């Protein structure tokens, strides 16, 4: 099949730079399409680090100024893998340059910033997507299909958690490479924007709009040395954030995220309870979807653990991988996302979450943080 080039300019080279690049490299092998991904340029402020990244992952060239990368005529799509405080500026410039944009989550630091980004991509008419990758774990996609079939009936509850423990050490620095997530100036928020954002994206996708929320945050370690200034500085991020809320469909929301749950590394779980069925998923057991179907015969009714690895069309994405029963991993969710993005270009049906979809998550996050400050319930702004 004749292929069109999809020439990627990657800005950033950290954990997400690697995760996305791995997906670009895998997608053509497992999900062939009319597009051939070309790793055209990687951008890093530090030339030596940029070169090392480009050499290791196969980018053809290196830039040290993202504006130069965005302005290059040989780049079709800009991938934003920088700390959150640069997302908006880069996205606005990339949209103005007519580039497609794939932006790491969360979309922006605030809803106001997100609105500007949505306006920019929609005005420019450029395809855009935000990397909420967990939607594309096959078991999670399967949950979405089951929900869309109406199998749950009326939904009563949606609860999700994202628990980690890597910032408990009080002398862990904030800021700079690897630790910008602890620096409010770079990240905008703490676990809310970093972890809850995933939970909220999946929740809205599965269960619809959230209308109102009541949140609580805590910063357990109040000061940390800053890697860039060398000084001990106040910590401005939320170390933990929990909230409850109401969805537009009448169901109740219960969410928790923290980096202080000793023993948990990346425990993302969600459960949805409907009148006819409940579904549960756990990132530590990511290829399984737990299903309770009340409509099953009473004698044998019970929770069942579906191993989502069959290569029939029943199990999303799996026909493209190995043979039935063999699991794939976290990295594949990114590969699926690129595959869907490219398919969206071919079919004209854009793959979500687009910037506009992700703005809804941003509005929930803002409402949660406002509520944590005021101690009051807050309505989620309409996007
Ligand atoms: C933080 O530790 C983090 O890497 C997030 O930034 C990711 O989005 C999440 O998927 C895993 O945890």
Coordinates of C-alpha atoms and ligand atoms in Angstrom, one line a residue:
X1 CA 0.0 0.0 0.0
X2 CA 1.5 3.4 -0.9
X3 CA 2.2 5.3 2.3
X4 CA 2.2 8.9 3.2
X5 CA 4.9 10.1 5.6
X6 CA 3.9 11.2 9.1
X7 CA 7.0 13.1 10.2
X8 CA 7.2 13.6 13.9
X9 CA 9.0 16.3 15.8
X10 CA 9.3 15.3 19.5
X11 CA 9.8 18.0 22.1
X12 CA 11.1 16.4 25.3
X13 CA 13.0 13.3 26.0
X14 CA 12.0 12.0 29.4
X15 CA 9.8 9.1 30.4
X16 CA 7.0 10.2 28.1
X17 CA 9.4 11.0 25.2
X18 CA 10.4 7.4 25.4
X19 CA 6.9 6.0 25.8
X20 CA 5.6 7.9 22.8
X21 CA 8.6 7.2 20.6
X22 CA 8.4 3.5 21.4
X23 CA 4.8 3.7 20.1
X24 CA 5.8 5.5 16.9
X25 CA 8.3 2.7 16.3
X26 CA 5.9 -0.1 17.0
X27 CA 2.8 1.2 15.3
X28 CA 3.8 0.4 11.7
X29 CA 4.7 -3.2 12.6
X30 CA 1.5 -4.1 14.4
X31 CA -1.1 -1.6 13.0
X32 CA -0.1 -1.0 9.4
X33 CA -1.9 1.9 7.8
X34 CA -1.6 4.4 5.0
X35 CA 0.9 6.3 7.1
X36 CA 4.6 5.7 7.6
X37 CA 5.9 7.3 10.8
X38 CA 9.2 9.0 10.3
X39 CA 11.1 10.1 13.4
X40 CA 12.3 13.4 12.0
X41 CA 13.6 15.5 14.9
X42 CA 13.9 15.4 18.6
X43 CA 14.2 18.6 20.6
X44 CA 16.0 19.1 24.0
X45 CA 17.5 22.3 25.5
X46 CA 20.6 20.3 26.3
X47 CA 22.2 19.4 22.9
X48 CA 24.2 16.5 24.3
X49 CA 21.2 15.0 25.9
X50 CA 19.1 15.6 22.8
X51 CA 21.7 13.9 20.7
X52 CA 21.9 10.9 23.0
X53 CA 18.1 10.5 22.9
X54 CA 17.9 10.9 19.2
X55 CA 20.7 8.4 18.6
X56 CA 19.2 5.8 20.9
X57 CA 15.7 6.1 19.6
X58 CA 16.4 6.8 15.9
X59 CA 15.5 10.4 15.3
X60 CA 17.1 11.8 12.2
X61 CA 18.1 15.2 13.7
X62 CA 18.2 17.3 16.9
X63 CA 17.0 20.8 17.7
X64 CA 17.7 22.7 20.9
X65 CA 15.0 25.3 20.4
X66 CA 11.4 24.1 20.2
X67 CA 10.4 27.1 18.1
X68 CA 12.8 26.0 15.4
X69 CA 11.4 22.5 15.4
X70 CA 7.8 23.8 15.2
X71 CA 8.8 26.0 12.2
X72 CA 10.4 23.2 10.2
X73 CA 8.7 22.4 6.9
X74 CA 9.7 18.8 7.2
X75 CA 7.6 18.2 10.4
X76 CA 4.0 17.2 10.1
X77 CA 3.2 16.5 13.7
X78 CA 4.5 18.0 16.9
X79 CA 4.6 15.8 20.0
X80 CA 4.6 17.9 23.2
X81 CA 6.3 15.9 26.0
X82 CA 7.5 18.9 28.1
X83 CA 6.6 19.8 31.6
X84 CA 3.0 21.2 31.7
X85 CA 4.0 24.9 31.9
X86 CA 5.1 24.7 28.2
X87 CA 2.2 22.9 26.7
X88 CA 0.2 26.0 25.9
X89 CA 2.9 28.1 24.3
X90 CA 4.1 25.2 22.2
X91 CA 0.6 24.1 21.1
X92 CA -0.3 27.7 20.1
X93 CA 2.8 28.0 18.0
X94 CA 2.4 24.5 16.5
X95 CA -1.2 25.2 15.6
X96 CA -0.3 28.5 14.0
X97 CA 2.4 26.7 12.0
X98 CA -0.3 24.2 10.8
X99 CA 1.1 21.2 12.5
X100 CA -0.8 18.3 13.9
X101 CA -0.4 18.1 17.7
X102 CA -0.2 15.2 20.1
X103 CA 0.1 16.7 23.6
X104 CA 1.0 14.8 26.8
X105 CA -1.6 15.0 29.6
X106 CA -2.8 17.0 31.3
X107 CA -3.7 19.3 28.4
X108 CA -2.8 22.5 30.3
X109 CA -2.1 24.0 33.7
X110 CA -5.7 25.5 33.9
X111 CA -9.0 25.4 32.1
X112 CA -8.4 29.0 30.9
X113 CA -5.1 27.8 29.2
X114 CA -6.9 24.8 27.8
X115 CA -9.6 27.0 26.3
X116 CA -6.9 28.9 24.4
X117 CA -5.4 25.7 23.2
X118 CA -8.7 24.4 21.9
X119 CA -9.5 27.6 20.2
X120 CA -6.0 27.6 18.5
X121 CA -6.3 24.0 17.1
X122 CA -9.9 24.5 16.0
X123 CA -9.1 27.8 14.3
X124 CA -6.1 26.2 12.5
X125 CA -8.1 23.0 11.8
X126 CA -5.2 20.8 12.8
X127 CA -5.7 17.2 14.0
X128 CA -5.0 17.1 17.8
X129 CA -5.0 14.6 20.6
X130 CA -4.0 14.3 24.3
X131 CA -2.2 11.3 25.5
X132 CA -4.6 9.9 28.0
X133 CA -3.3 6.4 27.2
X134 CA -5.2 4.3 29.7
X135 CA -8.3 4.5 27.5
X136 CA -6.5 2.1 25.2
X137 CA -5.6 -0.7 27.5
X138 CA -7.7 -3.4 25.9
X139 CA -9.5 -4.3 29.1
X140 CA -10.4 -0.6 29.6
X141 CA -11.6 -0.3 26.0
X142 CA -13.6 -3.4 26.5
X143 CA -15.3 -1.8 29.5
X144 CA -16.2 1.2 27.3
X145 CA -17.8 -1.2 24.7
X146 CA -19.8 -2.9 27.5
X147 CA -21.0 0.4 28.9
X148 CA -22.0 1.6 25.4
X149 CA -24.0 -1.5 24.8
X150 CA -26.2 -0.4 27.8
X151 CA -25.4 -3.6 29.7
X152 CA -25.0 -1.8 33.1
X153 CA -28.5 -0.3 33.2
X154 CA -28.8 2.7 35.5
X155 CA -25.4 3.6 36.9
X156 CA -25.2 4.3 40.6
X157 CA -21.5 4.7 41.5
X158 CA -18.1 5.4 39.8
X159 CA -15.0 5.2 42.0
X160 CA -11.4 5.5 41.0
X161 CA -8.0 5.6 42.7
X162 CA -4.5 6.3 41.6
X163 CA -2.0 5.5 44.3
X164 CA 1.8 5.9 44.4
X165 CA 4.5 6.2 47.1
X166 CA 7.5 7.8 45.5
X167 CA 7.6 11.2 47.2
X168 CA 7.3 10.1 50.8
X169 CA 11.0 10.9 51.4
X170 CA 11.1 14.4 52.9
X171 CA 14.5 15.3 51.4
X172 CA 13.5 14.4 47.8
X173 CA 14.2 17.6 45.8
X174 CA 11.7 19.4 43.7
X175 CA 12.2 20.9 40.2
X176 CA 14.4 20.1 37.3
X177 CA 14.8 17.0 35.3
X178 CA 12.8 14.0 36.6
X179 CA 11.3 16.0 39.5
X180 CA 9.5 18.9 37.8
X181 CA 6.3 17.1 38.8
X182 CA 6.9 18.3 42.3
X183 CA 7.4 22.0 41.3
X184 CA 4.2 23.9 41.0
X185 CA 5.6 26.4 38.6
X186 CA 6.3 23.6 36.1
X187 CA 3.5 21.2 36.8
X188 CA 0.6 23.6 37.8
X189 CA -0.6 21.1 40.4
X190 CA 0.4 17.8 42.0
X191 CA -1.3 14.5 42.0
X192 CA -4.6 16.1 40.7
X193 CA -3.1 17.1 37.3
X194 CA -0.7 14.1 37.2
X195 CA -2.8 11.2 38.4
X196 CA -6.4 12.1 39.0
X197 CA -6.4 13.6 35.4
X198 CA -6.2 10.0 34.1
X199 CA -9.0 8.8 36.4
X200 CA -11.2 11.7 35.4
X201 CA -10.5 11.2 31.7
X202 CA -11.5 7.5 31.9
X203 CA -14.5 8.4 34.0
X204 CA -15.9 11.0 31.7
X205 CA -15.3 8.6 28.7
X206 CA -17.1 5.7 30.4
X207 CA -19.8 7.5 32.5
X208 CA -20.3 11.0 31.0
X209 CA -20.0 14.5 32.3
X210 CA -19.3 15.4 35.9
X211 CA -21.5 18.2 37.2
X212 CA -20.4 19.1 40.7
X213 CA -17.5 18.2 43.0
X214 CA -16.2 18.6 46.5
X215 CA -12.5 18.1 47.1
X216 CA -9.8 18.0 49.7
X217 CA -6.0 18.3 49.2
X218 CA -3.0 18.0 51.4
X219 CA 0.7 18.8 51.0
X220 CA 2.5 16.5 53.5
X221 CA 6.0 17.8 52.9
X222 CA 5.8 21.6 53.0
X223 CA 9.4 22.5 51.8
X224 CA 11.9 20.8 49.6
X225 CA 15.3 21.8 48.1
X226 CA 14.9 23.0 44.6
X227 CA 17.2 21.3 42.0
X228 CA 17.4 24.4 39.9
X229 CA 17.9 27.2 42.5
X230 CA 19.7 25.1 45.1
X231 CA 17.5 26.7 47.8
X232 CA 14.9 25.1 50.1
X233 CA 11.6 26.3 48.7
X234 CA 7.9 25.9 49.7
X235 CA 6.1 23.1 48.0
X236 CA 3.1 24.3 46.0
X237 CA 1.7 21.1 44.7
X238 CA -1.0 18.8 46.2
X239 CA 0.6 15.6 47.5
X240 CA -2.8 14.0 47.9
X241 CA -6.2 14.9 46.5
X242 CA -9.5 13.2 47.1
X243 CA -12.9 14.3 45.9
X244 CA -16.5 13.2 45.6
X245 CA -19.0 14.4 43.0
X246 CA -22.0 13.9 41.0
X247 CA -22.2 12.8 37.3
X248 CA -24.9 14.2 35.0
X249 CA -26.4 10.7 34.8
X250 CA -27.1 10.8 38.5
X251 CA -24.4 8.5 39.7
X252 CA -22.0 9.4 42.5
X253 CA -18.3 9.9 42.1
X254 CA -15.6 9.0 44.6
X255 CA -11.9 9.6 43.6
X256 CA -8.6 9.5 45.4
X257 CA -5.0 10.1 44.4
X258 CA -1.8 10.3 46.4
X259 CA 2.0 9.8 46.2
X260 CA 2.0 8.8 49.9
X261 CA 0.3 5.4 49.8
X262 CA 3.3 3.3 51.0
X263 CA 3.6 0.1 49.0
X264 CA 1.7 1.3 46.0
X265 CA 3.6 2.2 42.8
X266 CA 1.0 3.0 40.2
X267 CA -2.2 1.5 41.5
X268 CA -4.8 2.9 39.2
X269 CA -8.2 1.2 39.8
X270 CA -11.7 2.0 38.8
X271 CA -15.1 0.4 39.4
X272 CA -18.5 1.3 38.0
X273 CA -21.7 -0.1 39.5
X274 CA -24.9 -0.3 37.5
X275 CA -28.2 -1.9 38.3
X276 CA -27.4 -4.9 36.1
X277 CA -23.7 -5.1 36.1
X278 CA -20.5 -3.9 37.8
X279 CA -17.0 -3.6 36.1
X280 CA -13.7 -3.3 37.9
X281 CA -10.2 -2.7 36.5
X282 CA -6.7 -2.6 38.1
X283 CA -3.6 -1.3 36.3
X284 CA -1.5 -3.8 38.2
X285 CA -3.5 -6.6 36.5
X286 CA -4.1 -4.6 33.4
X287 CA -5.1 -7.3 31.0
X288 CA -8.0 -8.4 33.2
X289 CA -11.5 -6.9 33.4
X290 CA -13.6 -8.0 36.4
X291 CA -17.2 -8.3 35.5
X292 CA -20.3 -9.1 37.6
X293 CA -23.4 -9.7 35.5
X294 CA -26.6 -9.8 37.6
X295 CA -28.5 -11.1 34.5
X296 CA -26.5 -14.4 34.6
X297 CA -28.2 -17.5 35.9
X298 CA -28.4 -17.3 39.8
X299 CA -26.7 -20.7 40.5
X300 CA -23.4 -19.7 38.9
X301 CA -23.6 -15.9 39.1
X302 CA -20.5 -14.2 40.5
X303 CA -17.6 -12.0 39.7
X304 CA -15.6 -13.2 36.8
X305 CA -12.2 -12.2 35.7
X306 CA -12.0 -11.8 31.9
X307 CA -8.5 -12.2 30.5
X308 CA -8.7 -9.7 27.7
X309 CA -6.2 -11.4 25.4
X310 CA -8.3 -13.2 22.7
X311 CA -7.5 -12.4 19.2
X312 CA -11.2 -12.3 18.2
X313 CA -12.8 -8.9 17.5
X314 CA -14.4 -9.3 21.0
X315 CA -11.2 -8.1 22.5
X316 CA -10.0 -4.7 21.3
X317 CA -6.7 -4.4 19.6
X318 CA -5.6 -8.0 20.5
X319 CA -6.0 -9.5 17.1
X320 CA -3.0 -7.4 16.0
X321 CA -0.6 -8.8 18.6
X322 CA 0.3 -12.4 19.5
X323 CA -1.8 -15.5 19.9
X324 CA -4.7 -15.8 22.3
X325 CA -3.8 -15.8 26.0
X326 CA -0.6 -13.8 25.6
X327 CA -0.6 -10.5 27.4
X328 CA 0.6 -7.1 26.2
X329 CA 1.6 -4.3 28.5
X330 CA 1.5 -0.6 29.4
X331 CA 3.6 0.4 26.4
X332 CA 1.0 -1.0 24.0
X333 CA -1.6 1.6 25.2
X334 CA 0.5 4.3 23.5
X335 CA 0.9 2.2 20.4
X336 CA -2.9 1.8 20.2
X337 CA -3.3 5.6 20.6
X338 CA -1.0 6.4 17.7
X339 CA -2.7 3.6 15.6
X340 CA -6.1 5.2 16.3
X341 CA -4.8 8.7 15.6
X342 CA -3.5 7.6 12.2
X343 CA -6.7 5.8 11.5
X344 CA -8.6 9.0 12.4
X345 CA -6.6 10.9 9.8
X346 CA -7.5 8.3 7.2
X347 CA -11.2 8.1 8.0
X348 CA -11.7 11.7 9.0
X349 CA -13.2 10.5 12.3
X350 CA -10.7 12.0 14.8
X351 CA -9.5 9.8 17.6
X352 CA -10.2 11.0 21.1
X353 CA -9.4 12.5 23.4
X354 CA -9.0 15.6 21.3
X355 CA -8.0 18.9 23.0
X356 CA -11.7 19.7 23.3
X357 CA -12.4 16.4 25.1
X358 CA -9.5 16.9 27.4
X359 CA -10.7 20.3 28.3
X360 CA -13.6 18.7 30.2
X361 CA -11.1 16.9 32.4
X362 CA -9.3 20.2 33.0
X363 CA -12.6 21.8 34.1
X364 CA -13.2 19.0 36.6
X365 CA -9.6 19.4 38.0
X366 CA -10.1 23.2 38.4
X367 CA -13.4 22.7 40.2
X368 CA -11.8 20.1 42.5
X369 CA -8.9 22.4 43.4
X370 CA -11.2 25.4 43.9
X371 CA -13.4 23.3 46.1
X372 CA -10.4 22.2 48.2
X373 CA -9.5 25.8 48.7
X374 CA -13.0 27.1 49.6
X375 CA -14.2 24.0 51.4
X376 CA -17.4 24.2 49.3
X377 CA -19.0 22.2 46.6
X378 CA -18.1 23.6 43.2
X379 CA -20.0 23.3 39.9
X380 CA -17.8 22.1 37.0
X381 CA -17.6 24.8 34.3
X382 CA -19.2 23.8 31.0
X383 CA -16.7 23.5 28.2
Ligands
LIG1 C1 3.8 9.9 37.5 O1 4.7 9.1 38.3 C2 3.3 9.2 36.3 O2 4.4 8.8 35.5 C3 2.3 10.0 35.5 O3 2.9 11.2 35.1 C4 1.8 9.2 34.4 O4 0.9 10.0 33.6 C5 1.1 8.0 34.9 O5 0.6 7.2 33.9 C6 2.1 7.2 35.7 O6 2.6 8.0 36.7

